[in-house]
Amino acid sequence: MAAPQLDVRDPLEPVALIEGAAGHTDKTINDSLLAHVWRGAGKGWWACFAVALSLLGMLVISISWTLYKGIGTWGNNIPVGWAFGIINFVWWIGIGHAGTLISAILLLFQQKWRTSINRFAEAMTLFAVICALLFPLIHTGRPWFAAYWLLPYPSTNGIWPQFKSPLTWDVFAVSTYFTISLLFWFLGLVPDLAALRDSSQSKTKRTIYGMLAMGFRGSGRHWAEYKWSYVLLAGLSTPLVLSVHTIVSFDFATSVIPGWHTTIFPPYFVAGAVFSGFAMVMTWMIPARRFLGLKHVVTMKHLENMNKIMLVTGMFVSYGYIMEHFIAWYSGDPYEFAQFYYTRMRGPMKGIYWTMIFCNVIVPQIFWSKRFRTSIPVMWFASILINVGMWCERYNIVITSLHRDFIPSKWENYMPTWVDLSLFAGTIGLFSTLFLLFLKFIPAVAVTEVKELRHELAHDPTADPVGETH
Amino acid sequence: MSCDDNHEARTKDRAKRRSLPIAGQTSSPKYWRSVEERDRTSPVPGAANEFAGGTFDVAQYGQEDGNGGNSVSRRGFMQVASLSTAMAAVGACTKPAHKIVPFVRRPEEVTPGNPLHFATAYGLDGYASGLLVESHEGRPTKIEGNPAHPQTLGATTSFEQSLTLSVYDDDRAKQIRSGTRPLAWRTFLAETAARTSQLGQNGGAGLRFLISPTTSPFLGDLRKRILDRFPSAKFVSYSSVADDGATDGTKLAFGKPLIARHKVASANVIVSLDADFLGEGNEQTRLSREFAARREPSRQMNRLYVVEPAMTITGAMADHRLRMPGGDVGAFLASLVSMMASRGIAALAPLASLTHGQRHWDPKWLVAVATDLERNRGNSLVIVGRRQPAAVHALAAALNVALGNLGNTVEYATPLTSDPTAGVAPLGTLVQEIAGGGVDTLVITASNPVYGAPVDFKLAKLLERVPNSIYFGLYEDETAAACKTMIPAAHPLESWGDLRATDGTVSIVQPLIAPLWGGIQEADVLAAFVGEGDVGAHALLKKFWKTQGKAPGDFDGTWERWLADGIVPGTAAPAEAGLTVDGQALAQAVAPALGAARQGMEIAFASDPKMYDGRFANSVWLQELPHPITKLTWDNAAMVSEATAKALNLEDGDVVEISYRDRRIDAPILRVPGHADDVVTLPLGYGRTGGEKVAAGIGFNAGELRFSDAPWFDRGVRLEKTERQIKFSITQDHWTMAPDGRETPPPVVSATIAEVLNPHSKFHTEVEDRRPDPEHPQPVIHKPVDYSGQPYKWAMAVDLNKCTGCSACVVACQSENNITTVGKENVRKGREMQWIRIDRYYTGSFEDPEVVTQPLACVHCETAPCEYVCPVNATVHSDEGLNEMVYNRCIGTRYCSNNCPYKVRRFNFLNYINDYSAARELGMNPDVTVRTRGIMEKCTYCVQRIERKRISTRIEGRMIQDGELLTACQQGCPTGAIVFGSLNDSNSKVSQLHADPRRYDLLYEIGTRPRTVYLARVRNPNPELGQPEKAGGHE
Amino acid sequence: MSDQGHEHHSDFVPRRFLLAEFSTPTGLLAGTTKMREGGYKNLDMHSPFPIHGTEEALGLKRPKIPLIVLCGAIAGACIAYSLIYFCNVFDWPLNIGNRPPHGPPANIPITFELAVLLGGGSAFMGFFALAKLPQPYHPIFESDDFARASVDAFFLSVELEPGTDIDRALADIRAAGALSGEIVEESER
């Protein structure tokens, strides 16, 4: 592979996926992408880590308080039986989905640009799902039972879980989702762990990474099975993601509450998940690529593509809103109509509603313009706004729908307590903590795949089925 | 024996916390150790021997308990146990049991776990309400009305329901004391004896008794004996909500003080002048029943006109309601009278001239009322409320007589209370005497007069001048603080006595439990002044009745029957016959009273439907009970009309400074629809400063502005807005059925009688669209489960036309089902726990709204949305169609509540039962699980009652008959608005109501197929006044 | 070190590998094919990333993973549905808001999820089982060069049967285009 005759451009991609690939060899890629692991933790990292840990502390405190006193420490009431807990659950799960989609679906569609961001996205999925998993448990009145009563085990009183309940579906869906994401992530990680093992300087590091790498030695016989099991996991993850958020949406769609009882929720939720997920990747990726020196692999092309996806999914979501309001009018159901045209638009919580409309419908439209699509600050703020907007959407669905339903005499307003707020902040702390640890100890970019990509771009026959010799 | 084992087991784990009042626990070693400790501390010599012998005199229980433990004393339980056993042993406690009967030798009637019912009576202002009290192993747990009693007819008020809470109230006074010096009862007797012998020398000139008005013949007799001994001693009755106006009024009208007995059953037209006869007063329960009976939609349906300042329960039921300041009601009546006179009712001729200048009410209204009264001579009724002055009562009496209603809808009889009047006037004379320093010994058994008396009497200060003031009360309240000696009173459920109903029927009051904290009985206190303080109320009571000649022959046998039945037959007092009114004299007498009304805003005081005059202020049930009209909990508020609030630029919760004469207080404002303009209504009974923990710091004390010359209302109050704001804990806002203009189907349907009687009216199509129609069944995905094969198909029907919203059912349910209270903060957050929610909807204008109340508990949907969302099968359907809640399986996801379209599920957000006192736990219904934190709960159709009845009927080898199984709410309801039964019995009342043309299903359109259905509200408006606005109208 | 091994356990026969580095993936493929045609057995390639054509070069059979995953998924689906059916219809049928005990639509989500769980699980486990991983020690780790196999080097390893002529093997592999060749010998543990 003599450098001069390399065409570093992917014929399909007008923009380089690896900037300055000409200068790169497998070795340089290997070293540059592993550098941030070997590099000692800098001040910046420690500063972020300190913030993250303090937020994590809030999480620990608020969870302990909740377990000690009860759900009464939250703002929930009757009729608003679900509030922040479920909002955060749905929000985090949604964020998790983008990760899987990026890595799995783009893999299936052989989107080359996926390579540099999939590890990042998968890690985000894992951590988001961990945050999400907290809530279904601690939001129950008696977590010490909820922890295992939803599993079908032969109990002494002979009662089984109620398999018709969407919550029971949730348990299976979310736990499956977490397991599969973890396996998928780890499988993709094994070759890189081997690379870490072999390029690590100290014995302890070699031992640790060695153990994690499980003695992987890049054997061709292994690669043959490896590719299949990786692709199959991706293939399974794709419908899994769709099913998980569909099932989460069932929590609402199968009920009778106006604003919940609708058939559009599954697609609408999935679109929303991708939307918010990509926004979250963006929010983290932009600083990460700068501070971890990944600009050469996470190029403007990647960011622009993600913006395009946000534009598209944002319009899915807007379509969802439009349909909700249209059907509320068209169905002639007075409660449905009241929910959308009175409670949400003009009710006590209308502020949340209009924020949602602004952030999720208006903001993404700026990505029609190439200038904004390729402007780092613009896309970063937009991504943050979209995260806010999607959180508001969940607030609208969960709380606004509940606080005024059928019978006016039992309407109540909702006010979160300090526990609610610190739980939310706390999960952000948990997420950040895990993420920072990830950035410190594990290659944030799938090194193996980038090497492979480099060979593909270099028209290396081995990377090209047609195969040409030189 | 198995029950012994139970006791063993129970004792082992409970003994640390407390011992249960179950005899047979004597086998527990812990138990005996506590006895020794107990006896060491007992000031009573020989108490130990007494217990070694296990002897126990019902008539003396509690009296030796000089030191009164501040926790539930073991001795109390022993006595309870023996008492209930003894009662059971002889049917209903004929004579004092002298032996403790352990359950190992169990009398046949007593089966551990099976409750017994005992008849007794309770008097709010001296007149009896006959009760049946459910007792588990000697612990009263539930109050029910005594069907045999002429006043309660088997129903109750929320006040009576709350007795089972107050009897276990840990805040109750527990120690006889003089100053801070603890006294044993016998010491007190000794001191009293000494004192009285001195007093005796001048005929007891310095001896005064300030008592609650009472109808008790027994206490009357004691009083006579005291007066015999001390000829110059005096008794004064006082109640801060006495209805002196009525008695004085009859004095004006008929020349002698009488009390009115109303019979609304036979009244076609009722004109209620500031009279909340469905919501308060001695006849409340009976009148509610009679009134509801005449609301059946037919040509015989009665018509109710209400004239009042603030919206009351009665006003909410009105067909026509006229709001006006309380001070103008007299003028209105005068105009009415003169109008009737002008229509040729001769008897009223002399009163024709009374007609009054000011006429800010709709003349059409007056004409309509007059015409209606005229049309229904003999079958009409004019009722005047206790707040109105004598003149108004007198005029009403005259009007009733002139209309020939006497004897038919109303009759008058001599007051049964020992003093005809119990208000400001008699108290005034006593105050004079105290001020004059002529009072040496003052015995106060009236309920907290220091709090209730007019401020200008400055009673608390005056009491310092009384060398020997003795207060006898349940709590260490304001009066206790002002008196030298405090005697903790035994609770009504702990006392012997007797009371008379309004019709004179006597009921014997028998105790359900020994005084938990050694409370003393009123009879014993009075008896102390004739040297019989140690004889015991029970003995004295029996001795008295033996001499009354009511029981010829076998007295004990008869006595037994009296106690068992709860009434003494043949004691009803006849009404006065041949009453006439001297029109001329009356005209002159009332003319000045009706003279020019003073100007300015009116201040009006009202007894509170929850606190009454403040004596219930320590009841968490009543504090948390939503006010029937305002739905306010844990607070009182200065109530004004919308217009008044606008004029003063006030919002709900704004704290205003109310200045009246030389006094000012701060109070939060609450706008109430239908309230008269330029009137501020101040509910009494709040702002307590006594020793009661619950009552402390709740609301403001309206009594601070109450003067002896204006006990109920007066002009010339000023409201000043302050900077402060308070947040009310209000369970329902002023919402109509479509608050924000949305067009959802109204939760309640109401119509006029004309619409109901016309089969083609819009009303019928409206309700038909809202109930199942065999021809056109609702489309279903799953075939409905067929319940016809089951023995029972439980269902309920609620007649909105009968529901007055009095809230007795709410408290009844709370007491039956061990429902916890959550406190002010949590109510504000929307976490109240009462299983029954009485929804109150206004329709029409804010100024003159119609009110419909709708009791809403779980409606037990056949396709229950709550069930399929529960992930752990914690709520499932029973074979008989109950929507069951499995508490111990619930993990508290709250999904069921979210998916409940009626929002009738309640969640234990916190561990509310943490702070229950050991005593409070005794009052729990052992048939119902006590729910801890994190569990969902809701109405169960009183499944524990169903199962108990199922067992007893199975033993008899028969089915449960319709009407023999009552839910707690149904039982408590004074109007019979709630009916429960099986739909598989086509003749059952509930089946008939389900087939009623007025039946509709709440939220029928979403297909939940509720088992509880509603019957539309019907109004009977006077066509001459035009149709009131149709319900469902929007604000 | 192998001598020491002999002193202790005369019965220990170390496995020997011929390890050769190639400059490019293409070269590696070509070399491998040549060696295999040259009659060498037990060949394996080592590269930092999967190389197209590996299967052909090594003459591997169809991968087994897809079948394993299929079985896992089917098993998951069957377990889930039959469990729900057993609980709701046989073991304890309850009237849940008038729904029939056996409601197929309500069973779909859990059935699907369990299929995915077991399918995915078997894909993961399947790989490690087939690759006989984890395997902390492998003779070729004895080569110091081999560390680069995970970084940027492309190796061919041939396990030599006892008695193979080493010099000839080295000659063959050079002929196959290897940059270098060395003999790696299993050390005794």
PDB file of N, CA, C and O in Angstrom, chain A residues 67-68 72 74 76-77 81-82 139 141-142 160 162 165 251 254-257 335 343 405 409-410, chain B residues 742 829-832 839 868-871 873 889-895 898-899 903 909 933 1005:
ATOM      1  N   LEU A  67     -36.512   6.185  49.080  1.00  0.00           N
ATOM      2  CA  LEU A  67     -36.726   4.843  49.629  1.00  0.00           C
ATOM      3  C   LEU A  67     -37.084   4.914  51.106  1.00  0.00           C
ATOM      4  O   LEU A  67     -37.893   4.151  51.603  1.00  0.00           O
ATOM      5  N   TYR A  68     -36.518   5.917  51.793  1.00  0.00           N
ATOM      6  CA  TYR A  68     -36.748   6.008  53.237  1.00  0.00           C
ATOM      7  C   TYR A  68     -38.152   6.517  53.546  1.00  0.00           C
ATOM      8  O   TYR A  68     -38.877   5.948  54.352  1.00  0.00           O
ATOM      9  N   GLY A  72     -44.175   9.897  48.493  1.00  0.00           N
ATOM     10  CA  GLY A  72     -44.748  11.172  48.923  1.00  0.00           C
ATOM     11  C   GLY A  72     -43.733  12.303  48.883  1.00  0.00           C
ATOM     12  O   GLY A  72     -44.099  13.468  48.891  1.00  0.00           O
ATOM     13  N   TRP A  74     -42.047  12.952  46.394  1.00  0.00           N
ATOM     14  CA  TRP A  74     -42.108  13.527  45.051  1.00  0.00           C
ATOM     15  C   TRP A  74     -43.349  14.402  44.952  1.00  0.00           C
ATOM     16  O   TRP A  74     -44.139  14.476  45.872  1.00  0.00           O
ATOM     17  N   ASN A  76     -45.823  13.911  42.975  1.00  0.00           N
ATOM     18  CA  ASN A  76     -46.968  13.183  42.407  1.00  0.00           C
ATOM     19  C   ASN A  76     -48.204  13.289  43.294  1.00  0.00           C
ATOM     20  O   ASN A  76     -48.103  13.470  44.491  1.00  0.00           O
ATOM     21  N   ASN A  77     -49.361  13.159  42.680  1.00  0.00           N
ATOM     22  CA  ASN A  77     -50.603  13.134  43.448  1.00  0.00           C
ATOM     23  C   ASN A  77     -51.613  12.305  42.661  1.00  0.00           C
ATOM     24  O   ASN A  77     -51.271  11.656  41.683  1.00  0.00           O
ATOM     25  N   GLY A  81     -50.503  10.550  38.792  1.00  0.00           N
ATOM     26  CA  GLY A  81     -49.835   9.417  39.424  1.00  0.00           C
ATOM     27  C   GLY A  81     -48.427   9.210  38.905  1.00  0.00           C
ATOM     28  O   GLY A  81     -47.569   8.668  39.586  1.00  0.00           O
ATOM     29  N   TRP A  82     -48.217   9.592  37.661  1.00  0.00           N
ATOM     30  CA  TRP A  82     -46.879   9.515  37.083  1.00  0.00           C
ATOM     31  C   TRP A  82     -46.416  10.923  36.782  1.00  0.00           C
ATOM     32  O   TRP A  82     -47.188  11.753  36.317  1.00  0.00           O
ATOM     33  N   HIS A 139     -39.839   4.432  41.118  1.00  0.00           N
ATOM     34  CA  HIS A 139     -41.085   5.212  41.104  1.00  0.00           C
ATOM     35  C   HIS A 139     -42.235   4.405  41.704  1.00  0.00           C
ATOM     36  O   HIS A 139     -43.310   4.935  41.923  1.00  0.00           O
ATOM     37  N   GLY A 141     -44.368   2.260  44.592  1.00  0.00           N
ATOM     38  CA  GLY A 141     -44.598   2.505  46.018  1.00  0.00           C
ATOM     39  C   GLY A 141     -43.778   1.569  46.883  1.00  0.00           C
ATOM     40  O   GLY A 141     -43.342   1.920  47.967  1.00  0.00           O
ATOM     41  N   ARG A 142     -43.577   0.350  46.402  1.00  0.00           N
ATOM     42  CA  ARG A 142     -42.837  -0.632  47.206  1.00  0.00           C
ATOM     43  C   ARG A 142     -41.761  -1.303  46.351  1.00  0.00           C
ATOM     44  O   ARG A 142     -41.903  -2.449  45.917  1.00  0.00           O
ATOM     45  N   TRP A 160     -49.034 -14.980  39.304  1.00  0.00           N
ATOM     46  CA  TRP A 160     -48.076 -14.659  38.248  1.00  0.00           C
ATOM     47  C   TRP A 160     -48.180 -13.180  37.924  1.00  0.00           C
ATOM     48  O   TRP A 160     -49.146 -12.526  38.301  1.00  0.00           O
ATOM     49  N   GLN A 162     -49.051 -10.001  35.558  1.00  0.00           N
ATOM     50  CA  GLN A 162     -50.222  -9.792  34.710  1.00  0.00           C
ATOM     51  C   GLN A 162     -49.703  -9.473  33.316  1.00  0.00           C
ATOM     52  O   GLN A 162     -49.328  -8.336  33.042  1.00  0.00           O
ATOM     53  N   SER A 165     -50.399  -6.386  30.996  1.00  0.00           N
ATOM     54  CA  SER A 165     -50.052  -5.014  31.353  1.00  0.00           C
ATOM     55  C   SER A 165     -48.822  -4.530  30.591  1.00  0.00           C
ATOM     56  O   SER A 165     -47.789  -5.200  30.586  1.00  0.00           O
ATOM     57  N   ASP A 251     -47.378   1.927  27.072  1.00  0.00           N
ATOM     58  CA  ASP A 251     -47.746   2.329  28.443  1.00  0.00           C
ATOM     59  C   ASP A 251     -48.834   3.382  28.394  1.00  0.00           C
ATOM     60  O   ASP A 251     -49.704   3.446  29.246  1.00  0.00           O
ATOM     61  N   THR A 254     -52.198   2.217  25.320  1.00  0.00           N
ATOM     62  CA  THR A 254     -53.229   1.221  25.631  1.00  0.00           C
ATOM     63  C   THR A 254     -54.202   1.722  26.692  1.00  0.00           C
ATOM     64  O   THR A 254     -55.133   1.025  27.051  1.00  0.00           O
ATOM     65  N   SER A 255     -53.972   2.918  27.247  1.00  0.00           N
ATOM     66  CA  SER A 255     -54.852   3.381  28.319  1.00  0.00           C
ATOM     67  C   SER A 255     -56.058   4.112  27.741  1.00  0.00           C
ATOM     68  O   SER A 255     -56.205   4.216  26.529  1.00  0.00           O
ATOM     69  N   VAL A 256     -56.914   4.617  28.634  1.00  0.00           N
ATOM     70  CA  VAL A 256     -58.130   5.288  28.158  1.00  0.00           C
ATOM     71  C   VAL A 256     -58.035   6.801  28.305  1.00  0.00           C
ATOM     72  O   VAL A 256     -58.979   7.514  27.999  1.00  0.00           O
ATOM     73  N   ILE A 257     -56.901   7.290  28.788  1.00  0.00           N
ATOM     74  CA  ILE A 257     -56.797   8.709  29.110  1.00  0.00           C
ATOM     75  C   ILE A 257     -56.659   9.543  27.831  1.00  0.00           C
ATOM     76  O   ILE A 257     -55.841   9.224  26.975  1.00  0.00           O
ATOM     77  N   TYR A 335     -63.648  14.510  24.813  1.00  0.00           N
ATOM     78  CA  TYR A 335     -62.568  14.515  25.808  1.00  0.00           C
ATOM     79  C   TYR A 335     -61.222  14.708  25.120  1.00  0.00           C
ATOM     80  O   TYR A 335     -60.375  15.479  25.556  1.00  0.00           O
ATOM     81  N   THR A 343     -56.826  21.810  27.359  1.00  0.00           N
ATOM     82  CA  THR A 343     -55.856  21.532  28.416  1.00  0.00           C
ATOM     83  C   THR A 343     -54.440  21.886  27.988  1.00  0.00           C
ATOM     84  O   THR A 343     -53.723  22.602  28.675  1.00  0.00           O
ATOM     85  N   ASP A 405     -58.278  15.156  33.318  1.00  0.00           N
ATOM     86  CA  ASP A 405     -58.797  14.151  32.387  1.00  0.00           C
ATOM     87  C   ASP A 405     -60.316  14.235  32.269  1.00  0.00           C
ATOM     88  O   ASP A 405     -60.829  15.209  31.747  1.00  0.00           O
ATOM     89  N   SER A 409     -63.982  17.449  38.764  1.00  0.00           N
ATOM     90  CA  SER A 409     -63.844  17.623  40.207  1.00  0.00           C
ATOM     91  C   SER A 409     -62.515  17.088  40.711  1.00  0.00           C
ATOM     92  O   SER A 409     -62.047  17.491  41.760  1.00  0.00           O
ATOM     93  N   LYS A 410     -61.902  16.153  40.011  1.00  0.00           N
ATOM     94  CA  LYS A 410     -60.626  15.623  40.483  1.00  0.00           C
ATOM     95  C   LYS A 410     -59.489  16.085  39.583  1.00  0.00           C
ATOM     96  O   LYS A 410     -58.641  15.296  39.194  1.00  0.00           O
TER      97      LYS A 410
ATOM     98  N   ARG B 742     -64.896  23.693  27.656  1.00  0.00           N
ATOM     99  CA  ARG B 742     -64.898  22.446  26.888  1.00  0.00           C
ATOM    100  C   ARG B 742     -66.311  21.883  26.815  1.00  0.00           C
ATOM    101  O   ARG B 742     -67.152  22.177  27.680  1.00  0.00           O
ATOM    102  N   LYS B 829     -51.737  19.026  48.148  1.00  0.00           N
ATOM    103  CA  LYS B 829     -51.074  18.402  46.995  1.00  0.00           C
ATOM    104  C   LYS B 829     -52.015  17.497  46.230  1.00  0.00           C
ATOM    105  O   LYS B 829     -51.646  16.957  45.180  1.00  0.00           O
ATOM    106  N   GLY B 830     -53.219  17.288  46.749  1.00  0.00           N
ATOM    107  CA  GLY B 830     -54.173  16.437  46.036  1.00  0.00           C
ATOM    108  C   GLY B 830     -54.017  14.971  46.392  1.00  0.00           C
ATOM    109  O   GLY B 830     -54.137  14.099  45.547  1.00  0.00           O
ATOM    110  N   ARG B 831     -53.736  14.701  47.678  1.00  0.00           N
ATOM    111  CA  ARG B 831     -53.517  13.306  48.079  1.00  0.00           C
ATOM    112  C   ARG B 831     -54.523  12.856  49.122  1.00  0.00           C
ATOM    113  O   ARG B 831     -54.255  11.937  49.897  1.00  0.00           O
ATOM    114  N   GLU B 832     -55.686  13.528  49.186  1.00  0.00           N
ATOM    115  CA  GLU B 832     -56.666  13.125  50.199  1.00  0.00           C
ATOM    116  C   GLU B 832     -57.064  11.674  49.949  1.00  0.00           C
ATOM    117  O   GLU B 832     -56.965  11.173  48.840  1.00  0.00           O
ATOM    118  N   ASP B 839     -68.523  15.086  44.760  1.00  0.00           N
ATOM    119  CA  ASP B 839     -68.279  16.138  43.779  1.00  0.00           C
ATOM    120  C   ASP B 839     -69.410  17.141  43.835  1.00  0.00           C
ATOM    121  O   ASP B 839     -70.571  16.772  43.852  1.00  0.00           O
ATOM    122  N   TYR B 868     -56.436  -4.163  33.708  1.00  0.00           N
ATOM    123  CA  TYR B 868     -55.522  -4.742  32.718  1.00  0.00           C
ATOM    124  C   TYR B 868     -54.172  -4.033  32.682  1.00  0.00           C
ATOM    125  O   TYR B 868     -53.246  -4.492  32.019  1.00  0.00           O
ATOM    126  N   VAL B 869     -54.054  -2.906  33.386  1.00  0.00           N
ATOM    127  CA  VAL B 869     -52.760  -2.231  33.376  1.00  0.00           C
ATOM    128  C   VAL B 869     -51.898  -2.596  34.583  1.00  0.00           C
ATOM    129  O   VAL B 869     -50.710  -2.272  34.617  1.00  0.00           O
ATOM    130  N   CYS B 870     -52.488  -3.266  35.570  1.00  0.00           N
ATOM    131  CA  CYS B 870     -51.689  -3.627  36.745  1.00  0.00           C
ATOM    132  C   CYS B 870     -50.731  -4.756  36.397  1.00  0.00           C
ATOM    133  O   CYS B 870     -51.165  -5.802  35.930  1.00  0.00           O
ATOM    134  N   PRO B 871     -49.427  -4.566  36.592  1.00  0.00           N
ATOM    135  CA  PRO B 871     -48.478  -5.593  36.166  1.00  0.00           C
ATOM    136  C   PRO B 871     -48.418  -6.808  37.086  1.00  0.00           C
ATOM    137  O   PRO B 871     -47.828  -7.810  36.732  1.00  0.00           O
ATOM    138  N   ASN B 873     -51.222  -8.227  38.935  1.00  0.00           N
ATOM    139  CA  ASN B 873     -52.515  -8.811  39.319  1.00  0.00           C
ATOM    140  C   ASN B 873     -52.959  -8.369  40.706  1.00  0.00           C
ATOM    141  O   ASN B 873     -53.530  -9.149  41.459  1.00  0.00           O
ATOM    142  N   ARG B 889     -50.533  -7.482  47.478  1.00  0.00           N
ATOM    143  CA  ARG B 889     -49.849  -7.774  46.222  1.00  0.00           C
ATOM    144  C   ARG B 889     -49.429  -6.473  45.525  1.00  0.00           C
ATOM    145  O   ARG B 889     -48.626  -6.487  44.600  1.00  0.00           O
ATOM    146  N   CYS B 890     -49.968  -5.361  45.987  1.00  0.00           N
ATOM    147  CA  CYS B 890     -49.758  -4.093  45.274  1.00  0.00           C
ATOM    148  C   CYS B 890     -48.318  -3.614  45.440  1.00  0.00           C
ATOM    149  O   CYS B 890     -47.771  -3.630  46.533  1.00  0.00           O
ATOM    150  N   ILE B 891     -47.707  -3.207  44.318  1.00  0.00           N
ATOM    151  CA  ILE B 891     -46.361  -2.631  44.409  1.00  0.00           C
ATOM    152  C   ILE B 891     -46.393  -1.125  44.183  1.00  0.00           C
ATOM    153  O   ILE B 891     -45.367  -0.465  44.197  1.00  0.00           O
ATOM    154  N   GLY B 892     -47.575  -0.590  43.925  1.00  0.00           N
ATOM    155  CA  GLY B 892     -47.712   0.869  43.853  1.00  0.00           C
ATOM    156  C   GLY B 892     -47.156   1.524  42.612  1.00  0.00           C
ATOM    157  O   GLY B 892     -46.476   2.539  42.697  1.00  0.00           O
ATOM    158  N   THR B 893     -47.472   0.944  41.442  1.00  0.00           N
ATOM    159  CA  THR B 893     -47.046   1.644  40.209  1.00  0.00           C
ATOM    160  C   THR B 893     -47.947   2.838  39.916  1.00  0.00           C
ATOM    161  O   THR B 893     -47.610   3.680  39.096  1.00  0.00           O
ATOM    162  N   ARG B 894     -49.133   2.864  40.509  1.00  0.00           N
ATOM    163  CA  ARG B 894     -50.123   3.932  40.315  1.00  0.00           C
ATOM    164  C   ARG B 894     -50.683   3.972  38.891  1.00  0.00           C
ATOM    165  O   ARG B 894     -51.400   4.891  38.526  1.00  0.00           O
ATOM    166  N   TYR B 895     -50.361   2.950  38.116  1.00  0.00           N
ATOM    167  CA  TYR B 895     -50.869   2.891  36.743  1.00  0.00           C
ATOM    168  C   TYR B 895     -52.387   2.760  36.771  1.00  0.00           C
ATOM    169  O   TYR B 895     -53.102   3.396  35.995  1.00  0.00           O
ATOM    170  N   ASN B 898     -53.895   6.105  37.238  1.00  0.00           N
ATOM    171  CA  ASN B 898     -53.806   6.914  36.016  1.00  0.00           C
ATOM    172  C   ASN B 898     -54.886   6.519  35.035  1.00  0.00           C
ATOM    173  O   ASN B 898     -55.462   7.360  34.356  1.00  0.00           O
ATOM    174  N   ASN B 899     -55.136   5.218  34.947  1.00  0.00           N
ATOM    175  CA  ASN B 899     -56.049   4.736  33.913  1.00  0.00           C
ATOM    176  C   ASN B 899     -57.491   4.696  34.395  1.00  0.00           C
ATOM    177  O   ASN B 899     -58.355   4.205  33.689  1.00  0.00           O
ATOM    178  N   LYS B 903     -61.014   8.577  38.496  1.00  0.00           N
ATOM    179  CA  LYS B 903     -60.007   9.000  39.484  1.00  0.00           C
ATOM    180  C   LYS B 903     -60.519   8.798  40.908  1.00  0.00           C
ATOM    181  O   LYS B 903     -60.562   9.717  41.718  1.00  0.00           O
ATOM    182  N   PHE B 909     -49.174   7.720  49.658  1.00  0.00           N
ATOM    183  CA  PHE B 909     -47.905   8.292  49.218  1.00  0.00           C
ATOM    184  C   PHE B 909     -46.854   8.216  50.322  1.00  0.00           C
ATOM    185  O   PHE B 909     -45.664   8.126  50.048  1.00  0.00           O
ATOM    186  N   ARG B 933     -47.566   2.339  53.563  1.00  0.00           N
ATOM    187  CA  ARG B 933     -47.047   3.183  52.491  1.00  0.00           C
ATOM    188  C   ARG B 933     -46.924   2.416  51.171  1.00  0.00           C
ATOM    189  O   ARG B 933     -46.659   1.222  51.151  1.00  0.00           O
ATOM    190  N   GLU B1005     -70.053   6.672  27.807  1.00  0.00           N
ATOM    191  CA  GLU B1005     -69.564   6.686  26.424  1.00  0.00           C
ATOM    192  C   GLU B1005     -68.206   6.017  26.277  1.00  0.00           C
ATOM    193  O   GLU B1005     -67.826   5.621  25.188  1.00  0.00           O
TER     194      GLU B1005
END
